[in-house]
mmCIF file of C-alpha atoms in Angstrom:
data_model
loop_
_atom_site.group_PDB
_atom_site.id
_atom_site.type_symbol
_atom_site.label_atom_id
_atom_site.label_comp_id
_atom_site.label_asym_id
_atom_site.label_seq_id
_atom_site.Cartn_x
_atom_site.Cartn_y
_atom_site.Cartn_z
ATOM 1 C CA UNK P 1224 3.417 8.860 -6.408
ATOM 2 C CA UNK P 1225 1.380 5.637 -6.613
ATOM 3 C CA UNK P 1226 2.162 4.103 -10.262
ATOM 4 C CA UNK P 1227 -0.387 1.034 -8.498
ATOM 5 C CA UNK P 1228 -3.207 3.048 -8.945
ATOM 6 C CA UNK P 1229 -5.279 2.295 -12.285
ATOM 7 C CA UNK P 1230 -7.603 4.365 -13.906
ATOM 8 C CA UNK P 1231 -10.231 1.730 -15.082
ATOM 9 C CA UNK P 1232 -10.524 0.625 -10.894
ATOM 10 C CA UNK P 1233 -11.906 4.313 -10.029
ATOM 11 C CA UNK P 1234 -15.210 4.949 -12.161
ATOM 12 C CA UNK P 1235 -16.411 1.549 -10.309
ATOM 13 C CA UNK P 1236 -15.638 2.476 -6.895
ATOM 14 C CA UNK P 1237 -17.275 6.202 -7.630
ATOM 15 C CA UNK P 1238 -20.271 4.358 -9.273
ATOM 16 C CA UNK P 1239 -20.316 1.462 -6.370
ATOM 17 C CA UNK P 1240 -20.613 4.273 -3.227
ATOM 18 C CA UNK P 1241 -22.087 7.504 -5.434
ATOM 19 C CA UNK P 1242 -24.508 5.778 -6.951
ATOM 20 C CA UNK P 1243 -27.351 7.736 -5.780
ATOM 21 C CA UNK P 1244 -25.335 11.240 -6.894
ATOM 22 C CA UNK P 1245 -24.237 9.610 -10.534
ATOM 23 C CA UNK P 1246 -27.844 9.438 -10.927
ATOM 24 C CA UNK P 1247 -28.835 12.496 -9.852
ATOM 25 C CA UNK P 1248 -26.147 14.561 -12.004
ATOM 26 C CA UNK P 1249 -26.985 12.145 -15.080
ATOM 27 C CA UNK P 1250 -30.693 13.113 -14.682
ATOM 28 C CA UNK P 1251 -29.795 17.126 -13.776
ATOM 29 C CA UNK P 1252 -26.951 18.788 -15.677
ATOM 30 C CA UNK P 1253 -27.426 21.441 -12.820
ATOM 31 C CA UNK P 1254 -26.606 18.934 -10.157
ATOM 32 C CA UNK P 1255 -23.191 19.981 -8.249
ATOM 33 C CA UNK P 1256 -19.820 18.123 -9.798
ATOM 34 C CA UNK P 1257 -17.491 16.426 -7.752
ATOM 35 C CA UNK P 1258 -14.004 15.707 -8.211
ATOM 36 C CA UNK P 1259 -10.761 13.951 -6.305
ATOM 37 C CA UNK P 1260 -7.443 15.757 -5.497
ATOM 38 C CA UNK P 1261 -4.483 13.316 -4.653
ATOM 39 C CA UNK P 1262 -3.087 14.621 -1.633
ATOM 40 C CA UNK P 1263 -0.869 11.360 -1.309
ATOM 41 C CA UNK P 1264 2.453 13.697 -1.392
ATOM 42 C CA UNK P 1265 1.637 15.701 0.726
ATOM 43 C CA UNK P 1266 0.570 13.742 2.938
ATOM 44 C CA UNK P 1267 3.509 12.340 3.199
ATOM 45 C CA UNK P 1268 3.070 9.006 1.293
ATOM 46 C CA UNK P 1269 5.549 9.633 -0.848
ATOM 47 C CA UNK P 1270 7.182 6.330 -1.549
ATOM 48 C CA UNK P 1271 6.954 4.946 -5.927
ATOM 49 C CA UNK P 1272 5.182 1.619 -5.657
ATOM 50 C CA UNK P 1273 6.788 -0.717 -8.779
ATOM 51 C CA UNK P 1274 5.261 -3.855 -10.229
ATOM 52 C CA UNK P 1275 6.633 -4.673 -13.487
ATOM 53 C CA UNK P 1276 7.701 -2.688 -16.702
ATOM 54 C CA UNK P 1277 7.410 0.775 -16.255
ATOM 55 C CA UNK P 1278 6.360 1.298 -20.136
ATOM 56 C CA UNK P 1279 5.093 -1.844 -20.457
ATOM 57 C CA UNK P 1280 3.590 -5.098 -19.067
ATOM 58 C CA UNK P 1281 4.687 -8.188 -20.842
ATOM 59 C CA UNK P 1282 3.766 -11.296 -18.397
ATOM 60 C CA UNK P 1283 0.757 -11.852 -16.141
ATOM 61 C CA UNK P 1284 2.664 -10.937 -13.113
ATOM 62 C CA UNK P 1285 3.631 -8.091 -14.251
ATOM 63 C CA UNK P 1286 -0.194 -6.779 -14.284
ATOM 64 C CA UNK P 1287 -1.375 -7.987 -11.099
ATOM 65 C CA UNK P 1288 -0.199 -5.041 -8.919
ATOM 66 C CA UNK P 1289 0.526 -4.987 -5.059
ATOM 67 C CA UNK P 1290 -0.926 -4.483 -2.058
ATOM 68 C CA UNK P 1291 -2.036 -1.726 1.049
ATOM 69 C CA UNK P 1292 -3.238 -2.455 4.270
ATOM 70 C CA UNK P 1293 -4.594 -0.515 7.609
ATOM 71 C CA UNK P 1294 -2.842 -1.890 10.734
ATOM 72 C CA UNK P 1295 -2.376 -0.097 13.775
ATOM 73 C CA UNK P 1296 1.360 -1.030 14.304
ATOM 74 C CA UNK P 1297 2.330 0.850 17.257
ATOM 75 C CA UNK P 1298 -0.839 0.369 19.015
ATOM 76 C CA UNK P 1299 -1.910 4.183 19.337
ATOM 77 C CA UNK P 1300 -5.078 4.222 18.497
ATOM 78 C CA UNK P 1301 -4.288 5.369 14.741
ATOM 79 C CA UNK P 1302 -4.286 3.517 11.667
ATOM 80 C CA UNK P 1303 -1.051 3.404 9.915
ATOM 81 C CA UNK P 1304 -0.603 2.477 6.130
ATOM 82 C CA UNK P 1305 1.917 -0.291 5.044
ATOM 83 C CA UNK P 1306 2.728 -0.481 1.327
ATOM 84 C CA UNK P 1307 3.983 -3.726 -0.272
ATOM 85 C CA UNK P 1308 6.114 -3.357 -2.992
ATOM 86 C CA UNK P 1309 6.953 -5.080 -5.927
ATOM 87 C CA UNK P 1310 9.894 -5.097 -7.847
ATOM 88 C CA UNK P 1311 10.253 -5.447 -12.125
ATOM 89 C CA UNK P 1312 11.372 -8.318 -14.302
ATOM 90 C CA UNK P 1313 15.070 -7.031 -15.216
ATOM 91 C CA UNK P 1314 15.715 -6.111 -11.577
ATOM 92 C CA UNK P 1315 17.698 -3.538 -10.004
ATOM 93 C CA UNK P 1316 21.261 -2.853 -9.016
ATOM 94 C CA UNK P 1317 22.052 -4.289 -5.529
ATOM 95 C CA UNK P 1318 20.827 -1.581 -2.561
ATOM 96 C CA UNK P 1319 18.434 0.017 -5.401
ATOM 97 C CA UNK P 1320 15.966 -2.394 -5.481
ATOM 98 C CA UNK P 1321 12.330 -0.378 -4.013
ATOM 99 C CA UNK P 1322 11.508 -1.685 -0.736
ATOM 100 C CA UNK P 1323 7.887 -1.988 1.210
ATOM 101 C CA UNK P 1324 6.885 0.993 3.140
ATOM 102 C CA UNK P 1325 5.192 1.591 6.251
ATOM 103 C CA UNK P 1326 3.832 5.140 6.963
ATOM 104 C CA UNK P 1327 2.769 6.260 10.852
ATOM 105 C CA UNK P 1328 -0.402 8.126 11.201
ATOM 106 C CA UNK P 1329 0.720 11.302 12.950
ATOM 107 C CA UNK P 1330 -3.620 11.774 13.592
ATOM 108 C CA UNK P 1331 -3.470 14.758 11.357
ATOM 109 C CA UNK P 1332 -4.157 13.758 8.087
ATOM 110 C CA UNK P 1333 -0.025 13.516 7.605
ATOM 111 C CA UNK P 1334 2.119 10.304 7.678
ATOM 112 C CA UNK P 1335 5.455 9.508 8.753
ATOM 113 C CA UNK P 1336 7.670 7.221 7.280
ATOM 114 C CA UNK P 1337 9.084 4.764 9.827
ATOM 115 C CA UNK P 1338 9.496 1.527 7.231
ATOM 116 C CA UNK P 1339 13.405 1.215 8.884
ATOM 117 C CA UNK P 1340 12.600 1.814 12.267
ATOM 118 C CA UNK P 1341 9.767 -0.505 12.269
ATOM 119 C CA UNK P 1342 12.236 -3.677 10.393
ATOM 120 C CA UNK P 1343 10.245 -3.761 7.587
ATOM 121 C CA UNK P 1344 12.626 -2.520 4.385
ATOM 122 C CA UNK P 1345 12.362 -5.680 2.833
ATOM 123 C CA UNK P 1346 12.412 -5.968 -1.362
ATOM 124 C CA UNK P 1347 11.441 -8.913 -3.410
ATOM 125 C CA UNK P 1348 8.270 -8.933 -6.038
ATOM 126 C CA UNK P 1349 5.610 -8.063 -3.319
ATOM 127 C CA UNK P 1350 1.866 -9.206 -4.376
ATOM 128 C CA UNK P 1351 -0.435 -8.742 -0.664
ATOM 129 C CA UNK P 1352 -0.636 -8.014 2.539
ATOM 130 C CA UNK P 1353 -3.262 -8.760 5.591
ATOM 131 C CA UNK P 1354 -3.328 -7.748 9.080
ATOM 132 C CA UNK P 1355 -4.231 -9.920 11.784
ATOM 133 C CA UNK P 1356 -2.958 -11.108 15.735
ATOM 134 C CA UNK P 1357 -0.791 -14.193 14.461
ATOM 135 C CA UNK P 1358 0.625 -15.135 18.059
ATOM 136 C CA UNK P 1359 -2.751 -14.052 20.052
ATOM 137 C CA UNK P 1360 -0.890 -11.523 21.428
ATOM 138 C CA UNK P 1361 -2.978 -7.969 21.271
ATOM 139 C CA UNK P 1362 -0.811 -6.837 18.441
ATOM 140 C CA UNK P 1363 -1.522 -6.222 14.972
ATOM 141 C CA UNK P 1364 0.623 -8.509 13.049
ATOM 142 C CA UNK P 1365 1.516 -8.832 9.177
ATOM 143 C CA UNK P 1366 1.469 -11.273 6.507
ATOM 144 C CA UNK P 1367 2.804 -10.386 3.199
ATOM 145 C CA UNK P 1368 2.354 -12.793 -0.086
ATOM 146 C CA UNK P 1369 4.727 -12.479 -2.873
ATOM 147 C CA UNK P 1370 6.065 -14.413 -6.316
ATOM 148 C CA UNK P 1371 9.086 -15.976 -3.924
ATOM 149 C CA UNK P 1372 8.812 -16.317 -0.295
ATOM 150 C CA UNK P 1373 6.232 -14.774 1.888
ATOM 151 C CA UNK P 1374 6.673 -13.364 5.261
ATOM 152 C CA UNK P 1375 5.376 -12.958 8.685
ATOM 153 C CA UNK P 1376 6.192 -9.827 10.319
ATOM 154 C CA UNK P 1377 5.413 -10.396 14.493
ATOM 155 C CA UNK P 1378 4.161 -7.744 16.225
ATOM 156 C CA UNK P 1379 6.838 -6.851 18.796
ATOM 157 C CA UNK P 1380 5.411 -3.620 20.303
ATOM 158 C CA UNK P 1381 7.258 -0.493 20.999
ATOM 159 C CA UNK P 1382 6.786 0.135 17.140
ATOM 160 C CA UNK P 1383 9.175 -2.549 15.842
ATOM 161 C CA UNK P 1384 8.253 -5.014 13.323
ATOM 162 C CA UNK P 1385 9.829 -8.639 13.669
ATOM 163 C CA UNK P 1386 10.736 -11.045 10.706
ATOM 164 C CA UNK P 1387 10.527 -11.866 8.596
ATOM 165 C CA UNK P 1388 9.903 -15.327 9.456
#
């Protein structure tokens, strides 16, 4: 489950690209409802995404949230999801602390899990992420931001992830 989700972000997207069917249903009670289901576990995206208190937020960073991207990481055609994680003021015990995540697009509306595999199970208080060719090389690359050190995660092919640097 996604605790990065809030609720006040998802009447403006809805509004932003339904626009035309908001209107429609406002004007005619009889006009067909829609609604969202959150697949997300079964899909397979199954990872807890933490940044800050989980009962409450008491400093600015604490409220700003993380970050997703799309990037094509093992160059199949698919794009993959990759996570960035945060992490929460009082810490966690050493080996517990939640990690980014990087799910495979198996082309089937599931997702596997290959954040190890790919070298990119790093923790720290995650903020963003962006995908682009750093080295010129043909392969997506990624940048993550975060309150500490950012890192540059080099494309290596085959699947693997290299960095950070």
């Amino acid at each position: 489950m996604f605790r990065a989700w809030r609720r006040a972000a998802l009447p403006i997207a809805v509004t932003a690209v339904l626009s035309p069917l908001g209107r429609a249903a406002m004007q005619d009670p009889s006009a067909p409802a829609f609604s969202f289901t959150n697949r997300a576990r079964a899909a397979g995206l199954d990872a807890l995404t933490i940044f800050g208190g989980q009962d409450a937020n008491k400093y600015l960073l604490e409220t700003t949230g993380t970050g997703v991207a799309f990037i094509d990481y093992d160059a199949d055609g698919l794009l993959d999801l990759f996570f960035v994680n945060g992490s929460t003021l009082d810490g966690f015990p050493r080996g517990q602390a939640p990690t980014n995540h990087l799910y495979r697009n198996k082309g089937d509306g599931t997702f596997d899990d290959v954040t190890g595999s790919a070298g990119l199970a790093a923790s720290g208080w995650g903020q963003g992420v962006c995908v682009g060719d750093y080295d010129n090389d043909g392969d997506d690359d990624l940048f993550t931001t975060a309150f500490g050190p950012n890192h540059l995660y080099r494309n290596g092919g085959r699947g693997r992830l290299l960095g950070p640097e």
